[in-house]
Coordinates of C-alpha atoms in Angstrom, one line a residue:
M18 CA 105.7 11.7 26.2
R19 CA 105.1 15.3 25.3
R20 CA 103.7 17.5 28.1
V21 CA 101.7 20.7 28.0
P22 CA 101.5 23.6 30.4
A23 CA 98.7 23.7 33.0
I24 CA 96.4 25.5 30.6
V25 CA 96.8 26.0 26.8
L26 CA 94.7 28.1 24.6
L27 CA 95.9 27.1 21.2
A28 CA 96.1 29.7 18.4
L29 CA 97.1 27.7 15.3
P30 CA 95.5 29.2 12.3
T31 CA 97.5 26.9 10.0
L32 CA 96.0 23.9 11.6
F33 CA 92.4 23.1 12.3
L34 CA 92.2 25.2 15.4
A35 CA 91.6 28.9 14.9
S36 CA 93.0 31.5 17.1
C37 CA 91.3 31.3 20.5
S38 CA 93.3 33.7 22.7
Q39 CA 91.6 34.8 25.8
E40 CA 88.9 37.5 25.3
S41 CA 88.8 40.4 27.7
T42 CA 86.9 39.7 30.8
S43 CA 86.2 43.4 31.4
E44 CA 82.7 44.5 32.0
A45 CA 80.5 44.0 28.9
P46 CA 79.2 47.2 27.3
V47 CA 75.9 48.2 28.9
D48 CA 74.8 51.0 26.5
A49 CA 73.3 49.1 23.7
E50 CA 72.7 50.7 20.3
V51 CA 69.2 51.8 19.6
T52 CA 69.1 49.4 16.6
E53 CA 70.1 46.5 18.8
T54 CA 67.6 43.6 18.3
T55 CA 66.3 41.4 21.0
Q56 CA 68.2 38.5 19.5
D57 CA 71.4 40.2 20.3
R58 CA 70.6 39.7 24.0
N59 CA 69.6 36.1 23.7
L60 CA 72.4 33.6 24.2
K61 CA 72.0 30.1 22.7
I62 CA 74.3 27.3 24.0
L63 CA 74.3 23.7 22.8
Y64 CA 75.3 21.0 25.3
W65 CA 74.6 17.9 23.1
Q66 CA 74.6 15.8 26.2
A67 CA 71.6 17.4 27.8
P68 CA 71.5 18.0 31.5
S69 CA 69.2 15.7 33.6
K70 CA 69.1 18.0 36.6
L71 CA 70.4 21.4 37.8
N72 CA 71.7 20.3 41.2
P73 CA 75.4 19.3 41.0
Y74 CA 75.1 17.5 44.4
Q75 CA 72.8 15.0 42.8
S76 CA 75.0 14.4 39.7
S77 CA 78.7 14.2 39.1
G78 CA 78.1 14.4 35.4
T79 CA 79.9 17.4 33.7
K80 CA 76.8 18.3 31.7
D81 CA 74.7 18.8 34.9
I82 CA 77.5 20.5 36.9
E83 CA 78.1 23.0 34.2
A84 CA 74.5 23.7 33.4
S85 CA 73.8 24.4 37.1
S86 CA 77.0 26.6 37.5
I87 CA 75.3 29.6 35.9
V88 CA 72.7 29.6 38.7
V89 CA 74.4 28.3 41.9
E90 CA 77.9 29.4 42.8
P91 CA 80.7 28.3 45.1
L92 CA 82.7 30.3 47.5
A93 CA 85.5 30.2 45.0
H94 CA 86.2 29.1 41.4
Y95 CA 89.4 27.9 39.8
D96 CA 90.6 30.2 37.0
V97 CA 92.3 29.2 33.7
D98 CA 95.6 28.8 35.6
A99 CA 93.9 26.6 38.2
N100 CA 94.2 29.3 40.9
M101 CA 91.4 29.9 43.3
V102 CA 89.5 33.2 42.8
P103 CA 86.8 34.3 45.3
I104 CA 83.2 34.3 44.1
L105 CA 80.8 34.4 47.1
A106 CA 83.8 34.7 49.4
A107 CA 85.3 38.1 50.1
E108 CA 88.8 36.6 49.8
I109 CA 90.6 33.3 49.7
P110 CA 91.6 32.1 53.3
T111 CA 95.3 31.5 53.8
S112 CA 97.6 31.0 56.7
E113 CA 99.0 34.5 56.0
N114 CA 95.6 36.2 56.4
G115 CA 94.5 34.1 59.3
G116 CA 91.9 32.2 57.4
V117 CA 93.6 28.8 57.8
A118 CA 94.2 27.9 61.4
E119 CA 97.8 27.4 62.6
D120 CA 96.9 23.8 63.7
H121 CA 95.3 23.2 60.2
R122 CA 92.1 21.9 61.9
S123 CA 89.9 24.7 60.5
I124 CA 89.4 27.2 57.7
T125 CA 87.4 30.4 58.0
W126 CA 85.6 31.9 55.1
K127 CA 84.2 35.5 55.0
L128 CA 81.3 36.0 52.7
K129 CA 80.6 39.0 50.5
K130 CA 78.0 41.1 52.2
D131 CA 76.0 42.3 49.1
V132 CA 74.9 38.9 47.8
L133 CA 71.2 38.1 47.4
W134 CA 69.5 35.0 46.3
S135 CA 67.4 35.4 43.3
D136 CA 64.3 35.4 45.5
S137 CA 65.6 38.6 47.1
T138 CA 66.7 37.0 50.4
P139 CA 70.3 37.5 51.6
L140 CA 73.0 34.8 51.3
T141 CA 74.2 34.1 54.9
A142 CA 76.5 31.7 56.6
A143 CA 73.5 29.6 57.5
D144 CA 73.2 28.6 53.8
V145 CA 76.8 27.4 53.8
V146 CA 76.3 25.4 57.0
F147 CA 73.1 23.9 55.5
T148 CA 75.0 22.9 52.2
W149 CA 77.3 20.8 54.3
E150 CA 74.4 19.2 56.2
Y151 CA 72.7 18.5 52.9
C152 CA 75.7 16.8 51.3
T153 CA 76.6 14.7 54.3
A154 CA 73.1 13.6 55.3
E155 CA 72.9 9.8 55.4
G156 CA 71.4 8.2 52.3
G157 CA 71.5 11.4 50.2
G158 CA 73.9 10.0 47.6
C159 CA 75.8 13.4 47.4
A160 CA 78.1 13.4 44.4
A161 CA 80.5 15.8 46.1
L162 CA 80.9 13.8 49.3
N163 CA 84.7 13.5 48.8
A164 CA 85.0 17.3 49.3
F165 CA 83.6 16.9 52.9
E166 CA 85.6 13.7 53.7
Y167 CA 87.3 15.0 56.8
V168 CA 84.9 17.8 57.9
E169 CA 83.7 17.5 61.5
Q170 CA 81.3 20.4 61.4
V171 CA 80.6 23.7 59.7
V172 CA 79.8 26.6 62.1
A173 CA 78.3 30.0 61.4
L174 CA 80.3 32.6 63.4
D175 CA 78.1 35.4 62.3
D176 CA 75.9 36.1 59.2
H177 CA 78.9 36.5 57.0
T178 CA 81.5 34.3 58.5
V179 CA 81.7 30.5 58.5
R180 CA 84.3 28.1 59.9
V181 CA 84.8 24.7 58.5
E182 CA 86.2 22.4 61.2
F183 CA 88.1 19.2 60.4
I184 CA 88.3 15.9 62.4
K185 CA 92.1 16.2 62.2
P186 CA 94.7 18.5 60.8
T187 CA 94.0 18.8 57.1
P188 CA 96.8 19.6 54.6
F189 CA 94.4 20.7 51.9
P190 CA 91.4 22.6 53.4
Y191 CA 89.9 23.8 50.2
G192 CA 87.7 20.9 49.2
P193 CA 84.4 22.1 50.6
F194 CA 82.6 24.8 48.7
V195 CA 85.3 25.4 46.0
G196 CA 84.7 24.7 42.3
S197 CA 81.5 24.2 40.4
A198 CA 80.9 20.7 41.8
S199 CA 80.6 22.1 45.4
P200 CA 78.5 25.3 45.3
I201 CA 76.2 26.8 48.0
I202 CA 72.6 26.0 47.9
Q203 CA 69.8 27.8 49.6
R204 CA 68.7 26.4 53.0
E205 CA 65.2 27.7 52.7
Q206 CA 64.6 25.9 49.4
F207 CA 66.3 22.6 50.2
K208 CA 65.5 22.2 53.9
D209 CA 63.0 19.4 53.3
C210 CA 65.3 17.6 50.9
L211 CA 67.8 15.9 53.3
G212 CA 69.0 12.3 53.1
M213 CA 66.8 9.9 51.2
R214 CA 64.5 12.7 50.1
A215 CA 67.3 14.5 48.2
N216 CA 66.8 12.7 44.8
Q217 CA 63.0 12.9 45.2
C218 CA 63.0 16.7 45.3
V219 CA 62.4 17.1 41.6
E220 CA 61.2 20.7 41.7
E221 CA 64.2 21.8 43.8
N222 CA 66.7 19.9 41.7
S223 CA 65.3 21.4 38.5
F224 CA 64.7 25.0 39.6
P225 CA 67.3 25.9 42.2
V226 CA 67.3 29.4 43.6
G227 CA 70.7 30.8 43.0
T228 CA 73.1 33.7 43.4
G229 CA 74.5 33.5 39.9
P230 CA 73.9 35.7 36.9
Y231 CA 70.9 33.7 35.6
M232 CA 67.7 32.2 37.0
V233 CA 65.9 29.0 35.7
D234 CA 62.7 29.8 33.8
E235 CA 62.0 26.4 32.3
F236 CA 63.7 23.0 32.6
R237 CA 63.0 19.8 30.6
A238 CA 65.3 17.0 31.7
Q239 CA 67.5 15.7 29.0
D240 CA 66.2 18.3 26.6
T241 CA 66.2 22.1 27.3
A242 CA 67.0 24.6 30.0
Q243 CA 65.8 28.1 29.6
F244 CA 67.3 30.9 31.9
R245 CA 66.8 34.6 32.3
A246 CA 69.0 37.3 33.7
N247 CA 69.0 37.6 37.5
P248 CA 68.0 41.2 38.2
L249 CA 69.6 40.9 41.7
Y250 CA 73.0 39.8 40.5
R251 CA 75.6 41.6 42.5
E252 CA 77.8 43.0 39.6
Q253 CA 76.3 46.1 38.0
G254 CA 75.8 45.9 34.2
K255 CA 76.0 42.1 34.2
P256 CA 74.9 39.8 32.8
Y257 CA 74.7 41.2 29.3
F258 CA 72.4 38.6 27.9
Q259 CA 68.7 38.8 28.9
T260 CA 68.0 35.1 28.3
V261 CA 70.1 31.9 27.9
L262 CA 68.9 28.8 26.1
L263 CA 70.8 25.7 26.9
K264 CA 69.7 23.0 24.4
G265 CA 70.6 19.3 24.6
G266 CA 70.5 16.6 22.0
G267 CA 72.2 15.5 18.8
D268 CA 75.9 14.7 18.8
A269 CA 79.2 16.5 18.9
A270 CA 79.6 17.0 15.2
A271 CA 76.1 18.4 14.9
A272 CA 76.8 20.7 17.8
A273 CA 80.0 22.0 16.2
R274 CA 78.1 22.6 12.9
T275 CA 75.5 24.8 14.6
V276 CA 78.2 27.3 15.6
L277 CA 80.9 27.0 13.0
Q278 CA 78.8 26.6 9.8
T279 CA 75.1 27.5 10.3
G280 CA 75.4 30.1 13.0
E281 CA 72.3 28.8 14.8
F282 CA 74.0 28.7 18.2
D283 CA 76.5 30.9 19.9
Y284 CA 78.4 28.3 21.8
A285 CA 78.8 24.5 21.5
W286 CA 80.4 22.3 24.2
N287 CA 82.6 19.2 24.1
L288 CA 83.3 18.9 20.5
Q289 CA 84.8 15.4 20.4
V290 CA 84.9 15.4 16.7
E291 CA 87.4 13.9 14.2
P292 CA 90.1 16.6 13.4
E293 CA 89.6 16.7 9.7
I294 CA 85.8 17.2 10.1
L295 CA 86.3 20.0 12.7
E296 CA 88.8 21.7 10.4
N297 CA 86.3 21.7 7.5
M298 CA 83.7 23.3 9.7
R299 CA 86.0 25.9 11.0
N300 CA 86.8 27.0 7.4
A301 CA 83.2 28.3 7.0
G302 CA 84.4 31.3 9.1
K303 CA 81.4 31.7 11.4
G304 CA 83.1 30.7 14.6
E305 CA 86.3 30.0 16.5
I306 CA 87.5 26.8 18.3
L307 CA 88.5 27.1 21.9
T308 CA 90.7 24.5 23.6
G309 CA 92.2 24.1 27.0
F310 CA 94.2 21.3 28.6
G311 CA 93.4 20.4 32.2
S312 CA 93.0 17.1 34.0
Q313 CA 90.7 15.4 31.4
V314 CA 91.7 11.8 30.6
E315 CA 89.7 9.5 28.3
R316 CA 90.0 6.1 30.0
I317 CA 88.5 2.6 30.2
M318 CA 87.0 1.6 33.5
V319 CA 87.6 -2.1 34.2
N320 CA 84.8 -3.7 36.3
Q321 CA 86.2 -5.5 39.3
T322 CA 82.8 -7.0 40.2
N323 CA 80.4 -9.4 38.4
P324 CA 77.9 -7.7 36.0
D325 CA 76.2 -10.8 35.0
P326 CA 72.5 -9.9 34.2
K327 CA 71.4 -13.2 35.8
L328 CA 72.3 -11.7 39.2
D329 CA 69.7 -9.8 41.2
A330 CA 69.9 -6.1 41.8
E331 CA 71.6 -6.6 45.2
Q332 CA 74.5 -8.4 43.5
R333 CA 75.0 -7.2 40.0
S334 CA 78.1 -5.0 39.7
I335 CA 78.1 -4.7 43.5
N336 CA 81.2 -4.8 45.6
I337 CA 80.2 -7.2 48.3
D338 CA 83.3 -7.2 50.5
G339 CA 85.4 -8.9 47.8
T340 CA 83.0 -11.8 47.5
N341 CA 81.6 -10.9 44.1
P342 CA 84.7 -10.8 41.8
H343 CA 84.5 -10.4 38.0
P344 CA 84.8 -13.9 36.5
I345 CA 87.4 -12.8 34.0
L346 CA 88.8 -9.4 34.9
S347 CA 89.7 -10.3 38.5
D348 CA 92.9 -11.7 37.1
I349 CA 95.4 -8.8 36.8
R350 CA 97.2 -10.6 33.9
V351 CA 94.0 -10.3 31.8
R352 CA 93.7 -6.6 32.7
R353 CA 97.4 -6.0 31.9
A354 CA 97.0 -7.8 28.5
L355 CA 94.1 -5.5 27.6
T356 CA 96.0 -2.3 28.2
L357 CA 99.2 -3.5 26.5
A358 CA 97.3 -4.4 23.3
I359 CA 96.1 -0.8 22.8
D360 CA 98.0 1.6 20.4
R361 CA 97.3 5.0 21.9
E362 CA 99.2 6.9 19.3
I363 CA 96.7 5.7 16.7
L364 CA 93.7 6.6 18.9
V365 CA 95.1 10.1 19.1
E366 CA 95.9 10.4 15.4
V367 CA 92.5 9.2 14.3
G368 CA 90.2 10.8 16.8
Y369 CA 92.0 13.9 18.4
G370 CA 94.9 15.3 16.5
I371 CA 96.6 18.1 18.4
T372 CA 93.8 18.1 21.0
G373 CA 94.9 14.9 22.5
Q374 CA 98.0 13.1 23.8
P375 CA 98.7 9.5 24.7
T376 CA 98.8 9.0 28.4
C377 CA 99.5 6.2 30.8
N378 CA 98.3 8.1 33.9
V379 CA 95.0 9.0 35.3
I380 CA 96.5 12.2 36.7
P381 CA 98.0 14.0 33.6
L382 CA 98.5 17.5 35.1
P383 CA 99.8 19.6 36.9
E384 CA 103.2 18.5 35.7
K385 CA 104.6 17.9 39.2
Y386 CA 102.1 15.1 39.9
V387 CA 102.8 13.3 36.6
S388 CA 104.3 9.8 37.1
S389 CA 106.9 8.4 34.8
N390 CA 106.5 4.8 36.2
N391 CA 103.8 3.7 33.7
D392 CA 105.2 4.7 30.3
E393 CA 105.3 1.1 29.2
C394 CA 101.8 1.6 27.9
L395 CA 102.9 4.2 25.3
T396 CA 104.2 1.3 23.1
Q397 CA 101.7 -1.3 22.0
N398 CA 103.0 -4.8 22.9
L399 CA 100.8 -7.5 21.5
E400 CA 103.4 -10.2 22.1
E401 CA 103.5 -9.5 25.8
A402 CA 99.7 -9.3 26.0
N403 CA 99.5 -12.8 24.4
R404 CA 102.1 -14.1 26.7
L405 CA 100.2 -12.9 29.8
L406 CA 97.0 -14.6 28.6
D407 CA 98.9 -17.8 27.9
E408 CA 100.3 -17.7 31.4
A409 CA 96.9 -17.1 32.8
G410 CA 95.7 -20.3 31.2
W411 CA 93.5 -18.8 28.5
V412 CA 93.8 -21.2 25.5
L413 CA 93.1 -20.0 22.0
G414 CA 90.2 -21.8 20.4
S415 CA 89.5 -22.7 16.8
D416 CA 87.5 -19.5 16.4
D417 CA 90.5 -17.4 17.6
V418 CA 88.7 -16.7 20.9
R419 CA 90.4 -17.7 24.1
V420 CA 88.7 -20.1 26.6
K421 CA 89.4 -21.1 30.2
D422 CA 87.4 -23.6 32.3
G423 CA 84.6 -23.4 29.7
I424 CA 84.4 -19.6 29.9
R425 CA 85.0 -17.6 26.7
L426 CA 87.2 -14.5 27.0
S427 CA 84.3 -12.3 25.9
L428 CA 83.7 -8.7 27.1
L429 CA 80.9 -6.2 26.8
Y430 CA 82.4 -2.8 26.1
Q431 CA 80.1 0.2 26.5
T432 CA 80.5 4.0 26.2
S433 CA 78.4 7.0 25.2
T434 CA 77.2 7.6 21.7
N435 CA 79.8 9.6 19.8
P436 CA 81.6 9.0 16.5
V437 CA 85.0 9.5 18.0
R438 CA 84.2 7.0 20.8
Q439 CA 82.7 4.5 18.5
G440 CA 85.8 4.8 16.4
A441 CA 88.0 4.2 19.4
Q442 CA 85.8 1.2 20.3
S443 CA 86.2 -0.3 16.9
L444 CA 90.0 0.1 16.9
I445 CA 90.3 -1.4 20.4
K446 CA 88.0 -4.3 19.6
G447 CA 90.4 -5.1 16.6
W448 CA 93.5 -5.0 18.8
W449 CA 91.8 -7.2 21.5
K450 CA 90.8 -9.6 18.8
E451 CA 94.5 -10.0 18.0
I452 CA 95.1 -11.4 21.5
G453 CA 92.1 -13.7 21.5
V454 CA 89.5 -11.4 23.2
E455 CA 86.0 -11.3 21.8
T456 CA 84.3 -7.9 22.3
E457 CA 80.7 -6.8 22.0
L458 CA 80.3 -3.1 21.5
K459 CA 77.5 -1.0 23.0
N460 CA 76.9 2.7 22.9
I461 CA 74.3 4.6 25.0
D462 CA 72.9 8.1 24.5
G463 CA 75.1 10.5 26.5
S464 CA 72.2 12.0 28.4
V465 CA 71.4 8.6 29.8
F466 CA 74.9 7.2 30.2
F467 CA 76.0 10.2 32.2
G468 CA 72.7 10.6 33.9
T469 CA 71.9 9.8 37.5
D470 CA 68.5 8.0 37.3
A471 CA 68.9 5.3 40.0
A472 CA 66.2 3.2 38.1
S473 CA 68.1 3.2 34.8
P474 CA 70.4 0.2 34.0
F475 CA 72.3 2.2 31.5
T476 CA 74.2 4.8 33.6
L477 CA 78.0 4.6 34.1
Y478 CA 77.4 4.3 37.8
K479 CA 75.4 1.1 37.4
F480 CA 78.3 -0.3 35.2
Y481 CA 76.3 -3.2 33.8
S482 CA 79.1 -4.2 31.5
D483 CA 82.6 -5.5 31.7
V484 CA 84.5 -2.4 30.6
Q485 CA 83.3 1.2 29.8
M486 CA 84.9 4.3 28.4
Y487 CA 84.5 8.0 29.1
T488 CA 86.5 11.0 30.3
N489 CA 87.0 11.9 34.0
S490 CA 88.8 14.9 35.6
F491 CA 89.2 17.0 38.6
E492 CA 88.9 20.7 39.4
G493 CA 91.8 22.9 40.4
N494 CA 95.6 22.3 40.7
D495 CA 95.5 19.8 43.6
P496 CA 94.0 16.3 43.1
S497 CA 93.8 15.6 46.8
N498 CA 90.0 15.4 46.9
Y499 CA 89.8 13.7 43.5
V500 CA 91.9 10.7 44.6
E501 CA 89.6 10.1 47.5
A502 CA 87.2 8.7 44.9
W503 CA 89.2 5.4 44.8
K504 CA 88.6 4.4 48.4
C505 CA 87.1 0.9 48.7
D506 CA 83.9 2.2 50.4
K507 CA 83.2 4.6 47.6
A508 CA 81.9 2.1 45.1
P509 CA 78.4 2.9 43.7
G510 CA 75.4 0.9 45.0
P511 CA 71.9 1.2 46.4
H512 CA 73.4 2.4 49.8
N513 CA 74.5 5.7 48.1
A514 CA 71.8 6.0 45.5
W515 CA 74.3 4.7 42.9
L516 CA 76.3 7.9 43.0
G517 CA 79.6 6.5 44.5
T518 CA 82.8 7.6 42.9
N519 CA 84.8 4.4 42.8
I520 CA 83.3 3.4 39.5
S521 CA 85.6 0.4 38.8
R522 CA 84.8 -1.1 42.2
G523 CA 88.5 -1.7 42.6
C524 CA 89.5 -2.3 46.3
S525 CA 93.0 -2.2 47.5
E526 CA 94.2 -2.1 51.1
E527 CA 97.4 -0.5 49.8
L528 CA 95.5 2.2 48.1
D529 CA 93.4 3.0 51.1
A530 CA 96.5 3.2 53.2
L531 CA 98.1 5.6 50.8
L532 CA 94.9 7.8 50.9
D533 CA 95.0 7.8 54.7
T534 CA 98.7 8.8 54.7
L535 CA 98.0 11.6 52.2
S536 CA 95.3 13.0 54.5
E537 CA 97.9 13.3 57.3
T538 CA 100.9 14.6 55.3
F539 CA 101.7 18.3 55.2
D540 CA 105.1 18.4 53.5
A541 CA 104.3 19.6 49.9
D542 CA 107.0 17.4 48.3
E543 CA 105.9 14.3 50.2
R544 CA 102.3 14.9 49.2
V545 CA 103.3 15.0 45.5
E546 CA 105.1 11.7 45.8
I547 CA 102.1 10.1 47.6
I548 CA 99.7 11.3 44.9
K549 CA 102.0 9.8 42.3
Q550 CA 102.0 6.5 44.2
I551 CA 98.2 6.6 44.3
N552 CA 98.1 7.2 40.5
D553 CA 100.5 4.3 40.0
T554 CA 98.5 1.9 42.2
V555 CA 95.3 2.6 40.2
V556 CA 97.1 2.2 36.9
Q557 CA 99.3 -0.8 37.8
N558 CA 96.3 -2.6 39.2
V559 CA 94.5 -1.8 36.0
Y560 CA 91.4 -0.6 37.7
E561 CA 91.4 2.1 35.0
I562 CA 93.1 2.1 31.6
P563 CA 94.2 5.6 30.8
L564 CA 94.2 6.3 27.0
I565 CA 94.3 10.0 26.0
H566 CA 95.0 13.3 27.8
R567 CA 92.2 15.3 26.2
A568 CA 91.9 19.1 25.8
R569 CA 88.5 20.6 26.3
V570 CA 87.3 21.6 22.8
S571 CA 84.3 23.9 22.3
A572 CA 83.3 26.6 19.8
R573 CA 82.0 30.1 20.0
A574 CA 80.4 32.4 17.4
N575 CA 82.7 35.1 16.1
D576 CA 80.6 37.9 17.7
L577 CA 80.4 36.2 21.2
K578 CA 83.0 37.9 23.4
G579 CA 84.3 37.6 26.9
V580 CA 84.6 33.8 26.7
V581 CA 87.6 32.4 28.5
M582 CA 88.1 28.6 28.1
N583 CA 88.8 27.0 31.5
G584 CA 90.3 23.5 31.7
W585 CA 90.0 23.4 35.5
D586 CA 86.4 24.4 36.3
S587 CA 83.1 24.8 34.6
E588 CA 83.4 26.1 31.0
L589 CA 80.6 28.5 31.9
W590 CA 82.4 29.9 34.9
S591 CA 82.7 33.3 33.5
I592 CA 79.3 33.5 31.7
A593 CA 78.5 36.7 33.5
D594 CA 81.2 38.4 31.4
W595 CA 80.0 37.1 28.0
Y596 CA 78.5 39.6 25.6
R597 CA 77.8 40.1 21.9
E598 CA 79.9 42.6 19.8

């Protein structure tokens, strides 16, 4: 399997990707020409999966995390090489500078002293402490709870110094407050939104006070977010743009067209578009394609619980201590047959071109974490898939659908609405038909599928289907916090407002034991091997079926400068540096 470096910005003018070398991130010009129009200072961004809220703690959806990232900020971001860079912090704590305690039971962050919230009040350590209290409050359904897994308490040492204390020595202390999924929120604004009230604070979740370069002016869930420049932003001369319109709706192809052909928008996100279509758009000459490989893997989640609509809300797709198994997919032989029947090379060729690679791992990068123990999936094997189903007692009927104990081998397969995903669904349905599996396809609007409405039956968290497909990823170059998502007790349900991270509901004592061991292991090489074993356990139990290691693919207008594609954090991480030339 071909590997790529930790971050790749492709510059292939002879292929469908235009040159997308990193633009300068130096301060944007602040002396505008007299003839400069107001339009020059208005930035228009199209996220065709519209955000449903602007509080990342109430959503693990990329669309919501990235939309909120231009308002609320973490102590540190990850850059294009997956290295931490200080944002609200004065520096990155290390053992060398005394920020990480010798016993590894605490990490001390020093805050920048010139940071104001957009309401003109100062950022203090009390806000950092409160952010921890907010995310860990019982019943709050915090989407970033994994980051605080081993935190005992967060203590303000003074107004600009905060210490994160762990319940035991912690090998990777950078989970809390690092990356766009774990920013600092204002205590004063959210103080009445703890626990069960968190999801009910609609005003706060839609109009967060922030420290970032922009402030929220208007927000219509699953439609439009309007921002204006924060006059109290700490970097002189930034941001360049006076307003930002972040529009949702449509599909990936339409989004690409608005930048590359019509010039209606300056930036379009997540262009999961067939290669030949994207190339034709690029040839119009109005914009450039940006790509960056990180940890994004398109995968199929395999439901380990029973999604039967006849069950009540307290049972349907709920992990009830192993007493609610899926009637078909609880047999690993069926799950293995499903993954072996898929031709990943064809999925890449048809839907991704050079922006995707076949993968058999849920952790595709950094290279040192990539396992070679699952490469069997790189070669489609219909013969072995059929043999496994024969062995499991599934008998082929006269209609070419297998049956066992009166149950048809029939699956509901859902994903978000997107031509590339529907194309993949169609191909996979065909391959599964060749092994006697009947498949019903369903697609759901992305804003709903990736949304967090606890009342909606159509979110990926509810998982009211047998299998579902989407992309998942982690921030930064260490997947330690990401793998915590697979713990047995992290399955979504009413108890965590349906925001649990163990989407497949897979539960393995072996996996939980590996995660416990990882949390206590300090040797770097040993940690790498344990993470590989965790990856292998998820893949070999077929809780998830990895398909494609995806590059992020977005587009910018030719005159939009300062944009640096980041495969490891929010794509809008450097929006304060964007300007028009």
